[in-house]
mmCIF file of C-alpha atoms and ligand atoms in Angstrom:
data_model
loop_
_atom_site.group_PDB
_atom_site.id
_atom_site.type_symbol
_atom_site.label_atom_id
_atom_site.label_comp_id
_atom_site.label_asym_id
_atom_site.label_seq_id
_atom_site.Cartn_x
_atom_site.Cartn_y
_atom_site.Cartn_z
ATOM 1 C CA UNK A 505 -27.278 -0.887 4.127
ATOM 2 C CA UNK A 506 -25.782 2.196 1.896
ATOM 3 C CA UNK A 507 -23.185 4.609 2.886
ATOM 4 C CA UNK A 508 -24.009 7.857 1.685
ATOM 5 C CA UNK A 509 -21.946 7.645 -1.015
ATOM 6 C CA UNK A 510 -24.426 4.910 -2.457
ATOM 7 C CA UNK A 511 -21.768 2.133 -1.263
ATOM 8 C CA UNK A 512 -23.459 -1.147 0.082
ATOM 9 C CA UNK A 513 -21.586 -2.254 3.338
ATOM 10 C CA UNK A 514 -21.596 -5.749 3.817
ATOM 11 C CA UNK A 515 -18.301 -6.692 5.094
ATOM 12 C CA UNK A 516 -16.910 -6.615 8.784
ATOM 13 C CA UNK A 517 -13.423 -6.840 9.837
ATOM 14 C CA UNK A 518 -13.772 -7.887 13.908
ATOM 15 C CA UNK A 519 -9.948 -7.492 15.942
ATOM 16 C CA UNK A 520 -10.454 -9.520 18.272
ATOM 17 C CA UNK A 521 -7.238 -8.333 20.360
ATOM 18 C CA UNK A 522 -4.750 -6.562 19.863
ATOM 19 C CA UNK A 523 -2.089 -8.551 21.102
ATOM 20 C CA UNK A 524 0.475 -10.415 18.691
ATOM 21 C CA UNK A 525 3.218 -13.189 19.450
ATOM 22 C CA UNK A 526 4.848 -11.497 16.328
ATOM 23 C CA UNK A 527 5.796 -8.057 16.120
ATOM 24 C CA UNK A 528 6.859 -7.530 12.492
ATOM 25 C CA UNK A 529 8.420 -4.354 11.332
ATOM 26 C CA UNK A 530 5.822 -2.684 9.400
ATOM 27 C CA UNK A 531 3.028 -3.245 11.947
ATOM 28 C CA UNK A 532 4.241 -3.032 15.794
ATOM 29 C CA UNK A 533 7.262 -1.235 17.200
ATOM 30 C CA UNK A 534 9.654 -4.116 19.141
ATOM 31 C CA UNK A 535 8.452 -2.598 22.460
ATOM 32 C CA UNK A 536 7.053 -0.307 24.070
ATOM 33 C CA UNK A 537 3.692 -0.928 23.106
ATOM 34 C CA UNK A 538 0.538 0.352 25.154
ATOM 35 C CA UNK A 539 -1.648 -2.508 24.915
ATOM 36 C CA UNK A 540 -5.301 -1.865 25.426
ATOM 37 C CA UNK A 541 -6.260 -3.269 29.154
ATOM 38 C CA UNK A 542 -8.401 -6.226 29.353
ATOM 39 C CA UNK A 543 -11.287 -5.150 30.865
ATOM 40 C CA UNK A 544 -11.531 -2.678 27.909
ATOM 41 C CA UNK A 545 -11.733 -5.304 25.226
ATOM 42 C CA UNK A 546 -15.122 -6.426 23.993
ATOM 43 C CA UNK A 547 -16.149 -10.017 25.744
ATOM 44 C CA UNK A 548 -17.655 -12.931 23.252
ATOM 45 C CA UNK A 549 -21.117 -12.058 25.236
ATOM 46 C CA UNK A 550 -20.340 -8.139 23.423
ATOM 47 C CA UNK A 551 -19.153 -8.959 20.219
ATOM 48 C CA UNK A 552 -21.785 -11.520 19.554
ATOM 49 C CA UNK A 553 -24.348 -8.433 21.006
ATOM 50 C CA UNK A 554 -22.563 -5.940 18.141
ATOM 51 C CA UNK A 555 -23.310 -8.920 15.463
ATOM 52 C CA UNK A 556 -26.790 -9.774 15.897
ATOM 53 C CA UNK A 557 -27.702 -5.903 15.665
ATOM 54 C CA UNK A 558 -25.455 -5.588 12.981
ATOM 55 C CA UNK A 559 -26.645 -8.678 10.728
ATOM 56 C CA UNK A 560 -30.295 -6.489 10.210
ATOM 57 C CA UNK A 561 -28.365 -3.786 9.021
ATOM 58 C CA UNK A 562 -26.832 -5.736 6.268
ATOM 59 C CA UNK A 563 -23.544 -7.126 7.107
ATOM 60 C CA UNK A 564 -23.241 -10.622 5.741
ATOM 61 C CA UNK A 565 -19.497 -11.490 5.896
ATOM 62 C CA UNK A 566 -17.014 -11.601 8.529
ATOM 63 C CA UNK A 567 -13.193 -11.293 9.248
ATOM 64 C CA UNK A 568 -11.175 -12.133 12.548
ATOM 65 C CA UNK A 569 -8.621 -10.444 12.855
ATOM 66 C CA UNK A 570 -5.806 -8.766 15.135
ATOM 67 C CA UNK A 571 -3.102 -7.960 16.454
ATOM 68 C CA UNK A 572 -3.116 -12.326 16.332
ATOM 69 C CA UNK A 573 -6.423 -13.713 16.490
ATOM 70 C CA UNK A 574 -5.906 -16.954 17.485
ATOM 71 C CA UNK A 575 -3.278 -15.647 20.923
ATOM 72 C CA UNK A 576 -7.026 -15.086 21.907
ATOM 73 C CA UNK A 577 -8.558 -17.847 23.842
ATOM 74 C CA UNK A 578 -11.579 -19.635 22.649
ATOM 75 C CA UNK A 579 -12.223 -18.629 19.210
ATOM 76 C CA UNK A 580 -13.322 -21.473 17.744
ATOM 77 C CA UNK A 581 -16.283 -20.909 20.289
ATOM 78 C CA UNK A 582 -16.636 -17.549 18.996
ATOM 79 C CA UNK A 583 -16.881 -18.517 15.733
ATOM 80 C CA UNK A 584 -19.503 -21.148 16.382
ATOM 81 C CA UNK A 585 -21.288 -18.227 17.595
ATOM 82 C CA UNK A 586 -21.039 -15.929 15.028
ATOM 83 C CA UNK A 587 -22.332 -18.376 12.543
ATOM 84 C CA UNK A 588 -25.191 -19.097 14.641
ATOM 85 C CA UNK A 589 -26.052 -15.338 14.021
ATOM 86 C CA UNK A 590 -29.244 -15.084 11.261
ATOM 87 C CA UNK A 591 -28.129 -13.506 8.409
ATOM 88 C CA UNK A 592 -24.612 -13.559 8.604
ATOM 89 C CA UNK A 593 -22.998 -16.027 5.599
ATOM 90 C CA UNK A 594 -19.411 -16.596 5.770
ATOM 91 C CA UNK A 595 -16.539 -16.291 8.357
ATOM 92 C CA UNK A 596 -13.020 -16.107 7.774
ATOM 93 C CA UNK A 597 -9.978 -15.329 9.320
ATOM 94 C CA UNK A 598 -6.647 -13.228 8.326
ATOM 95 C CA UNK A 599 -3.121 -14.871 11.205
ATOM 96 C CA UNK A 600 0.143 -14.917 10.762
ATOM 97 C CA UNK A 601 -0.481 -19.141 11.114
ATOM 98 C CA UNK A 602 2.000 -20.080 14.047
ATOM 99 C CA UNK A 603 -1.013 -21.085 16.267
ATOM 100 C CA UNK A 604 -2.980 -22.353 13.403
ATOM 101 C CA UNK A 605 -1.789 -25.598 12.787
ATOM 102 C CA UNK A 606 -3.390 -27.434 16.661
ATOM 103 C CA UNK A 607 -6.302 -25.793 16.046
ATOM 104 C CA UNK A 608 -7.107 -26.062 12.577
ATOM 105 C CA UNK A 609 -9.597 -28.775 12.889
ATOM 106 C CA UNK A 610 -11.638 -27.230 15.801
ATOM 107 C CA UNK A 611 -11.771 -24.089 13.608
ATOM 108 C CA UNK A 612 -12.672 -25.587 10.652
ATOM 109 C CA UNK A 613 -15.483 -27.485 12.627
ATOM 110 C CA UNK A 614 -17.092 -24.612 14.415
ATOM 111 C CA UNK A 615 -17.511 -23.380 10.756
ATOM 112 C CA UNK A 616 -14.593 -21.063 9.476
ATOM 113 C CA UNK A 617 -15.088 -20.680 5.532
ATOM 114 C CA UNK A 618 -11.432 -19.372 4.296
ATOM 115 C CA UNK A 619 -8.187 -18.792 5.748
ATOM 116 C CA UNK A 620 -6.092 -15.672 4.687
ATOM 117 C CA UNK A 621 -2.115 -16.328 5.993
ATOM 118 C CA UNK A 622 0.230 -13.447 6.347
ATOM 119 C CA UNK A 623 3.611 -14.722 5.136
ATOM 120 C CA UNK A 624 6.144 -12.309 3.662
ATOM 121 C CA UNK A 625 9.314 -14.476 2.989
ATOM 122 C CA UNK A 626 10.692 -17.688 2.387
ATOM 123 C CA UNK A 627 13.789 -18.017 4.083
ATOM 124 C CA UNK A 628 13.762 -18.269 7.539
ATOM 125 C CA UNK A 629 16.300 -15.571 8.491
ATOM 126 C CA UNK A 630 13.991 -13.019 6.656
ATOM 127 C CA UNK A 631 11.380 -13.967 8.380
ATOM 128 C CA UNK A 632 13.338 -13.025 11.643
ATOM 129 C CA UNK A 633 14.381 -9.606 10.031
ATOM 130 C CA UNK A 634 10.764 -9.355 9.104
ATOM 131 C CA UNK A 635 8.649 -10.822 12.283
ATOM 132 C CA UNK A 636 11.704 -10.465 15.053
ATOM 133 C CA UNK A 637 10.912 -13.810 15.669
ATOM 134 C CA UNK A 638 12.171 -17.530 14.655
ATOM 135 C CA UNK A 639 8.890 -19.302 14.237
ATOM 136 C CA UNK A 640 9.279 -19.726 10.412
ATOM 137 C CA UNK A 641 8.387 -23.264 10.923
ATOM 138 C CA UNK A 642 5.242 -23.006 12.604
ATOM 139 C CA UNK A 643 3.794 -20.390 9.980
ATOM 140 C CA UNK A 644 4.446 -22.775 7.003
ATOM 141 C CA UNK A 645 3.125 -25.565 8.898
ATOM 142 C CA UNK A 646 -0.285 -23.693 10.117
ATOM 143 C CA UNK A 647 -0.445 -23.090 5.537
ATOM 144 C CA UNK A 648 0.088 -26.969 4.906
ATOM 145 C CA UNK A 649 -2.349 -27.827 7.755
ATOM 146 C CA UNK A 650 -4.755 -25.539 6.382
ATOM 147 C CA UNK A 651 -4.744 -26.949 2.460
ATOM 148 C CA UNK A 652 -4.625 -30.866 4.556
ATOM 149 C CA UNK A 653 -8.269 -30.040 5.805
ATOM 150 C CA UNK A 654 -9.712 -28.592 2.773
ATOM 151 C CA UNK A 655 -10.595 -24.967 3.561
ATOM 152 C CA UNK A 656 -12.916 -23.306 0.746
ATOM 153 C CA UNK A 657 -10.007 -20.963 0.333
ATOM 154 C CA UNK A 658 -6.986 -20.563 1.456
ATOM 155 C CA UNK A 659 -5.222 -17.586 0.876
ATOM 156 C CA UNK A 660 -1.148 -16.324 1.628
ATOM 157 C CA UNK A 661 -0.524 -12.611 2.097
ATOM 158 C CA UNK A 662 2.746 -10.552 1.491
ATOM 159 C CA UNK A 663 3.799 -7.020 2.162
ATOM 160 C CA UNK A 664 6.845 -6.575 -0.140
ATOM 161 C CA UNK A 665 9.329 -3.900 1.877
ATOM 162 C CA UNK A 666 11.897 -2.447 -0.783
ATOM 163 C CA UNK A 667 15.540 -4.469 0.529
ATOM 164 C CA UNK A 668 14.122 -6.497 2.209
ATOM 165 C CA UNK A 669 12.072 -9.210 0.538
ATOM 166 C CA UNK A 670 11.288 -7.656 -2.310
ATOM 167 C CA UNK A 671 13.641 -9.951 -3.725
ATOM 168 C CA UNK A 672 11.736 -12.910 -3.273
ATOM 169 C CA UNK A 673 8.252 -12.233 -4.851
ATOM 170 C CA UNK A 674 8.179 -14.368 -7.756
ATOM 171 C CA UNK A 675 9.368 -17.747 -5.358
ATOM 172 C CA UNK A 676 6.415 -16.445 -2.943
ATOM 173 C CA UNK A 677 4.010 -16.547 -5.959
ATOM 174 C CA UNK A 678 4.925 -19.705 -6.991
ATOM 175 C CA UNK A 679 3.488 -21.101 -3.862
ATOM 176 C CA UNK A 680 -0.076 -20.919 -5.774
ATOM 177 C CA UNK A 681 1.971 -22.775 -8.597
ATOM 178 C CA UNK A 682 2.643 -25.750 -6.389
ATOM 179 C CA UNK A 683 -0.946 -25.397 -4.235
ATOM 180 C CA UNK A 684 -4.623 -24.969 -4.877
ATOM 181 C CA UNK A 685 -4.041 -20.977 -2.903
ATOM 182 C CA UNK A 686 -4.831 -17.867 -3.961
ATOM 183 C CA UNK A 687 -1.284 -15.702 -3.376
ATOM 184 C CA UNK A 688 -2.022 -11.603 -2.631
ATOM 185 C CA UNK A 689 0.791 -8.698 -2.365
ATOM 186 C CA UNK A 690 -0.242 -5.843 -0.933
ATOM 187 C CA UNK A 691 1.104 -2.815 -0.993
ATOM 188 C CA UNK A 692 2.418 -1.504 2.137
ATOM 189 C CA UNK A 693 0.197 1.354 3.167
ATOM 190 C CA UNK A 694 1.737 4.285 5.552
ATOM 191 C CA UNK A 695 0.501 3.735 9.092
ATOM 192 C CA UNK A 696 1.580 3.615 12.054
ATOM 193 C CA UNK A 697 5.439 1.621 11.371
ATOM 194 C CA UNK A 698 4.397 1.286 7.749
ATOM 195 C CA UNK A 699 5.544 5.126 7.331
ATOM 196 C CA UNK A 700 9.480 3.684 8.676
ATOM 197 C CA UNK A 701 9.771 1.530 5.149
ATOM 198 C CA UNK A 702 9.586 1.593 1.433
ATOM 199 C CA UNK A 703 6.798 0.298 0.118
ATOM 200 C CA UNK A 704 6.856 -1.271 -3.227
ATOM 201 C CA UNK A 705 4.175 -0.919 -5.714
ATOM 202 C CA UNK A 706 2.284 -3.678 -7.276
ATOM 203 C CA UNK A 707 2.885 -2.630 -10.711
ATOM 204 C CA UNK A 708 7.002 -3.250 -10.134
ATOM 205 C CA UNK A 709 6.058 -6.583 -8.401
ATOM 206 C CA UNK A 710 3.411 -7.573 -11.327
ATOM 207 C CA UNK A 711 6.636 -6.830 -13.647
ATOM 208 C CA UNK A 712 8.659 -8.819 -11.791
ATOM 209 C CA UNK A 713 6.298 -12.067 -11.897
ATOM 210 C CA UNK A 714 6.206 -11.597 -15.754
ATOM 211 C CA UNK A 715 9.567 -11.640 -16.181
ATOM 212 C CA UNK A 716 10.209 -14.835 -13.878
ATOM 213 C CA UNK A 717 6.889 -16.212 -14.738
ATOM 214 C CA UNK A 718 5.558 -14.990 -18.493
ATOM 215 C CA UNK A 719 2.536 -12.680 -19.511
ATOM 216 C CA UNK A 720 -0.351 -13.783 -17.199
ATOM 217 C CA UNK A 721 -4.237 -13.221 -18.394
ATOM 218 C CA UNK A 722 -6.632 -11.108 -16.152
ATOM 219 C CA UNK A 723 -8.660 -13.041 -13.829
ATOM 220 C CA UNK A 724 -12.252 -11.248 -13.874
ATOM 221 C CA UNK A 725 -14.678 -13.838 -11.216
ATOM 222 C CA UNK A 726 -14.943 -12.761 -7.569
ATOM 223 C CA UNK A 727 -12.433 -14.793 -4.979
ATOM 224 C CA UNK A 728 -13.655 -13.341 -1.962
ATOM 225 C CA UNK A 729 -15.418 -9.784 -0.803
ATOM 226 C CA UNK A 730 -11.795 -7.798 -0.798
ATOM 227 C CA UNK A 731 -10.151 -4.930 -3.411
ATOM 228 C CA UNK A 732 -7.721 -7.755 -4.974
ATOM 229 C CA UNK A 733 -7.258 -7.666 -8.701
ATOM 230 C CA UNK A 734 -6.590 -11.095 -10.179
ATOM 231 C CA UNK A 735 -4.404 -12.456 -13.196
ATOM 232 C CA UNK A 736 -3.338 -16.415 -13.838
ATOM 233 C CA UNK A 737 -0.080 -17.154 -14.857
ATOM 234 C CA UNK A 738 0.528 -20.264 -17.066
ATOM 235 C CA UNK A 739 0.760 -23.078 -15.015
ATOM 236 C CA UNK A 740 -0.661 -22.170 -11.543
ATOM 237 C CA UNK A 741 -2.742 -23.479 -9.914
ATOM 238 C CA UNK A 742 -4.242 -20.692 -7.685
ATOM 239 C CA UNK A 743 -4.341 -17.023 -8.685
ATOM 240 C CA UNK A 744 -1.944 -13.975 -7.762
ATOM 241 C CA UNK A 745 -3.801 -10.969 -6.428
ATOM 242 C CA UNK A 746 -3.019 -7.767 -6.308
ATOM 243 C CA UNK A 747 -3.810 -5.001 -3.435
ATOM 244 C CA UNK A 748 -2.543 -1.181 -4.386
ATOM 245 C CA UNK A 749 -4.339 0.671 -2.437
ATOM 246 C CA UNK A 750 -1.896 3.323 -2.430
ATOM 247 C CA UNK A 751 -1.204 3.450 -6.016
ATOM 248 C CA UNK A 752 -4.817 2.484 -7.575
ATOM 249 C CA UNK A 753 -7.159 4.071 -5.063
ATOM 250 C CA UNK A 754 -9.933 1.842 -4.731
ATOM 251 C CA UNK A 755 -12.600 3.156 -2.042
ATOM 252 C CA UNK A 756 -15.647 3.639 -4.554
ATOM 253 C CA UNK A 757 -15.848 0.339 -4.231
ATOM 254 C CA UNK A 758 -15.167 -0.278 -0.569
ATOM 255 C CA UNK A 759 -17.931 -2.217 1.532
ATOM 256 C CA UNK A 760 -16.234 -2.760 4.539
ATOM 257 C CA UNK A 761 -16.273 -0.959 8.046
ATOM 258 C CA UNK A 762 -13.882 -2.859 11.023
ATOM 259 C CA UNK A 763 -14.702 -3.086 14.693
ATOM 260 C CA UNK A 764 -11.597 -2.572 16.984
ATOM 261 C CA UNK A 765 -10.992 -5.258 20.023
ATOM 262 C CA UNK A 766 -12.202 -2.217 22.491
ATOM 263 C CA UNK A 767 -15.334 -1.938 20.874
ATOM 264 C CA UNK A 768 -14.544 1.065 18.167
ATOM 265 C CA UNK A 769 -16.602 0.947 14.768
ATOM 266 C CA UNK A 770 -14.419 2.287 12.295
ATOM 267 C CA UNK A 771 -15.470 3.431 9.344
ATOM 268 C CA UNK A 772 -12.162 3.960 7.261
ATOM 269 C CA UNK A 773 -8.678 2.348 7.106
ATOM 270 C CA UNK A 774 -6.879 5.885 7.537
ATOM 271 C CA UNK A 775 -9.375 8.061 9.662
ATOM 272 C CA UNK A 776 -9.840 7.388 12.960
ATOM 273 C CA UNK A 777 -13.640 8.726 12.058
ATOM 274 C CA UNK A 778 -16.090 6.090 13.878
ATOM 275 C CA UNK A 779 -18.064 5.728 17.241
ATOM 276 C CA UNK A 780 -17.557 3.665 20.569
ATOM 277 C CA UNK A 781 -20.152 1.012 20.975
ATOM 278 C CA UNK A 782 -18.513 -0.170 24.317
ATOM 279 C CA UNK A 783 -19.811 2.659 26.496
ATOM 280 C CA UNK A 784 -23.398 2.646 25.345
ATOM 281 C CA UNK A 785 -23.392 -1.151 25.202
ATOM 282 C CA UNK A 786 -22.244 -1.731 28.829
ATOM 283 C CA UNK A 787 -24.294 1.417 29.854
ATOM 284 C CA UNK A 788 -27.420 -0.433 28.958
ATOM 285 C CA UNK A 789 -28.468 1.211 25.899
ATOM 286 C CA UNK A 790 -31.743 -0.723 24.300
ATOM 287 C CA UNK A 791 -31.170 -2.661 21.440
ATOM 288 C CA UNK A 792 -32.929 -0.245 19.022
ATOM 289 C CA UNK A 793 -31.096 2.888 20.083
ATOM 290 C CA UNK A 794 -27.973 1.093 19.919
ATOM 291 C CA UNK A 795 -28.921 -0.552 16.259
ATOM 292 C CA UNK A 796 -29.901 3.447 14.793
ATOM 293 C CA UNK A 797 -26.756 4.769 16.701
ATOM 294 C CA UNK A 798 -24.755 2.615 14.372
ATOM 295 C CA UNK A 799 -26.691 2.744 11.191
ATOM 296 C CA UNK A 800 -26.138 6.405 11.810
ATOM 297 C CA UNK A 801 -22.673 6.014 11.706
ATOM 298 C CA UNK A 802 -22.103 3.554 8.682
ATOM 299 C CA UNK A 803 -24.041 6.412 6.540
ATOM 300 C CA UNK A 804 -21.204 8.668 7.001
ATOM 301 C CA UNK A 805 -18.051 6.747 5.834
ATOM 302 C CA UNK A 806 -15.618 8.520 4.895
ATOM 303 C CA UNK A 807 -15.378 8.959 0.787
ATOM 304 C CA UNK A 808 -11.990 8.054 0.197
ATOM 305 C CA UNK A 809 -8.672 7.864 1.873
ATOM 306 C CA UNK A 810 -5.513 10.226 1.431
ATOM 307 C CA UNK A 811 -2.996 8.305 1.629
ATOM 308 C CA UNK A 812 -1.005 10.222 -0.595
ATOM 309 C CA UNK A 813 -2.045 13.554 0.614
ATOM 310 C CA UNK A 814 0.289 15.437 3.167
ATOM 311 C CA UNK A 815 -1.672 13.900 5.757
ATOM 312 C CA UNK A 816 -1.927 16.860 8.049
ATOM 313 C CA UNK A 817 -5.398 16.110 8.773
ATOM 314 C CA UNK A 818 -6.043 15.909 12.606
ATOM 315 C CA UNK A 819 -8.718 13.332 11.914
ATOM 316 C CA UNK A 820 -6.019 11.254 10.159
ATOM 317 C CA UNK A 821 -5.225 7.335 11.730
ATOM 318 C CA UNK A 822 -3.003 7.351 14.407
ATOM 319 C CA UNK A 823 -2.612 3.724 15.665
ATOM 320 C CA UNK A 824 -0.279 0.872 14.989
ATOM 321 C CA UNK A 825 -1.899 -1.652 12.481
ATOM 322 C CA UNK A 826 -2.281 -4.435 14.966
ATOM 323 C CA UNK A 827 -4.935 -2.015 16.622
ATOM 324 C CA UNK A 828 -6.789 -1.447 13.498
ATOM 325 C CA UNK A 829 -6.785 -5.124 11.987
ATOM 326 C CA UNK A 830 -5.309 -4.586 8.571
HETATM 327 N N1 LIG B 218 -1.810 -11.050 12.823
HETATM 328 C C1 LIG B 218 -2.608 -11.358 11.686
HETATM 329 C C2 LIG B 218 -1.775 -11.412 10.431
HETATM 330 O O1 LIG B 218 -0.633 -10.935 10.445
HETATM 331 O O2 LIG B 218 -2.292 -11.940 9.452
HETATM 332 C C3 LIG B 218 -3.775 -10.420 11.484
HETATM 333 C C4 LIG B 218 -3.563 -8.938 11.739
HETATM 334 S S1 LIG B 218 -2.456 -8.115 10.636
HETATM 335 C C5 LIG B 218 -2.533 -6.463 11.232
HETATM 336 C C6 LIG B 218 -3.408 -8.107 9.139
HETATM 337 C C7 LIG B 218 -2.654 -7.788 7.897
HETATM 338 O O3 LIG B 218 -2.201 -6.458 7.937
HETATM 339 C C8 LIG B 218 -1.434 -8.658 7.635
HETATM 340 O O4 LIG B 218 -1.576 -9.307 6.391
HETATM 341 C C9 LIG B 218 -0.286 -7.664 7.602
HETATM 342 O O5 LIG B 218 0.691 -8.030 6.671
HETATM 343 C C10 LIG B 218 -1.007 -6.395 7.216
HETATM 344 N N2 LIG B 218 -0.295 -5.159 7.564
HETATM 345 C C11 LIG B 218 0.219 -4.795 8.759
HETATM 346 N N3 LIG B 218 0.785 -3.567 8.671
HETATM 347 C C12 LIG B 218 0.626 -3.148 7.392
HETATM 348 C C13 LIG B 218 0.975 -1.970 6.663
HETATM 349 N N4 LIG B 218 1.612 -0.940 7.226
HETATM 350 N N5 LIG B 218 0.618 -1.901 5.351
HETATM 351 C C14 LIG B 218 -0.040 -2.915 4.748
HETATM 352 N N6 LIG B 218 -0.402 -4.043 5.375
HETATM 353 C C15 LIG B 218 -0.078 -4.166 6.681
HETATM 354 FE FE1 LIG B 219 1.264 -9.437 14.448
HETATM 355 FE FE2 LIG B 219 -0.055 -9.583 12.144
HETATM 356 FE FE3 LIG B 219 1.060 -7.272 12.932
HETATM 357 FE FE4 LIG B 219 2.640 -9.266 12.210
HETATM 358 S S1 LIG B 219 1.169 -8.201 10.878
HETATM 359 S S2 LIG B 219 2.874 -7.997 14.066
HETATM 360 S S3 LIG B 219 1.517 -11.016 12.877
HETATM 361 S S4 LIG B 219 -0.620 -8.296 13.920
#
């Protein structure tokens, strides 16, 4: 369906807990952290519910995400599930890859398209700066694991933080030199701990690549349903992508809504503007009601975000980023 703004929403990003066995800087605080209770997060039984109502409305594609997706049990079942669901196309999830590696096959079999791998660094003590964890290891073996079965795409994600890996983007990139992946910075946007750190912009890490890596050509065909601008540099393999969505504002485009692990449609990245489906879904609301209740909703996504505004707005995001999804 169309937002009101004439913007065709196809795209759902599902967190599917909120719960990490990371807790890197620009995302969770170390501690401290009010997680949401269990009996408050959507079961498979509700999610699955959400999809098949939300399929007829016109969403054809499909994130997992988190806090960690796969700290949750039985996904692969989910996912099975989901792609049972008439209408909806592709299925893909976005982890930080320490679980990933064990259950790579059984995801890949219950019919996961792509894989999108949050890795910010390269040397191991970084990565404990970054993730206040040591499980380097296990990340860059849930990547190799991933490009051993074949995935359609496969996909490695870094948030540059000025001093403290921003040093390192043009080795990260040349992990798409080496492999047949698709390598995407994106800028670090200010919520929740994002605010606490400097982001840097693409347009200082796209200079940084040329110098290391000469001029690359812009890379015009689709690789995936996301915001990412593409170039190829001479000799890769995959492409680099590029995600400023503080710096090149890019919600005329956006066809995406999210749906929170507690059952929260959200229409926007930085408002909290959305509905709860939990309450009138385990209230026993009829299908239809519940279906026009949400197509309600989509219509009035917000038109853009602020991120560069004051922010003063009440309405403005409040929550950590492993509540939201990314
Ligand atoms: N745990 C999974 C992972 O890390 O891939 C999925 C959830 S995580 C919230 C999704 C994405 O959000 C990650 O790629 C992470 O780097 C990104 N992210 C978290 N906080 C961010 C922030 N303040 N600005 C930009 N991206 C952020
Ligand atoms: Fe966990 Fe992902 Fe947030 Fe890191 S970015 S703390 S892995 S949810």
């Amino acid at each position: 369906m169309n937002d009101r703004s004439g913007r065709k929403i196809e795209y759902l990003r599902i967190s599917v807990t909120d719960r990490c066995n990371l807790r890197c800087i620009y995302c969770m605080p170390k501690e401290g952290i009010d997680w949401v209770p269990h009996e408050d997060v959507l079961s498979f039984e509700e999610l699955v519910h959400l999809i098949r109502l939300l399929a007829p409305l016109g969403i054809r594609r499909l994130r997992l995400t988190g806090g960690e997706p796969l700290v949750r049990a039985g996904l692969p079942g989910l996912i099975a599930r989901l792609h049972d669901v008439e209408g909806i196309e592709e299925i893909n999830l976005t982890t930080n890859g320490i679980l990933f590696g064990p259950m790579a096959r059984d995801l890949k079999d219950a019919g996961l398209h792509g894989v999108n791998f949050s890795l910010d660094t390269l040397k191991p003590e970084v990565y404990a700066r970054i993730t206040r964890t040591d499980r380097f290891a296990a990340a860059r073996a849930g990547i190799e694991q991933a490009l051993a079965l074949g995935f359609a795409r496969v996909k490695i994600n870094c948030v540059p933080v000025q001093g403290v890996n921003d040093g390192e983007v043009a080795d990260i990139a040349a992990l798409s030199k080496d492999a047949p992946l698709e390598v995407r910075f994106i800028e670090m946007m200010p919520i929740g701990q994002g605010k606490n750190y400097t982001p840097v912009t693409m347009e200082q890490v796209y200079q940084k690549l040329v110098s290391v890596w000469g001029e690359a050509t812009p890379y015009d065909g689709k690789l995936g349903n996301g915001p990412a601008a593409y170039c190829a540099f001479p000799g890769f393999q995959g492409r680099i992508g590029f995600i400023s969505a503080v710096t090149h504002q890019f919600c005329s485009q956006c066809n995406r809504i999210r749906l929170t692990a507690e059952g929260y449609l959200k229409l926007c990245l930085h408002y909290s503007a959305g509905i709860d489906l939990r309450a009138p879904l385990r209230s026993g609301m009829d299908d239809k009601t519940l279906s026009a209740l949400m197509a309600q909703t989509i219509l009035d996504k917000p038109t853009r975000h602020q991120f560069s505004g004051n922010g003063s707005a009440q309405d403005l995001e409040q929550h950590n980023m492993n509540a939201i999804g990314g």
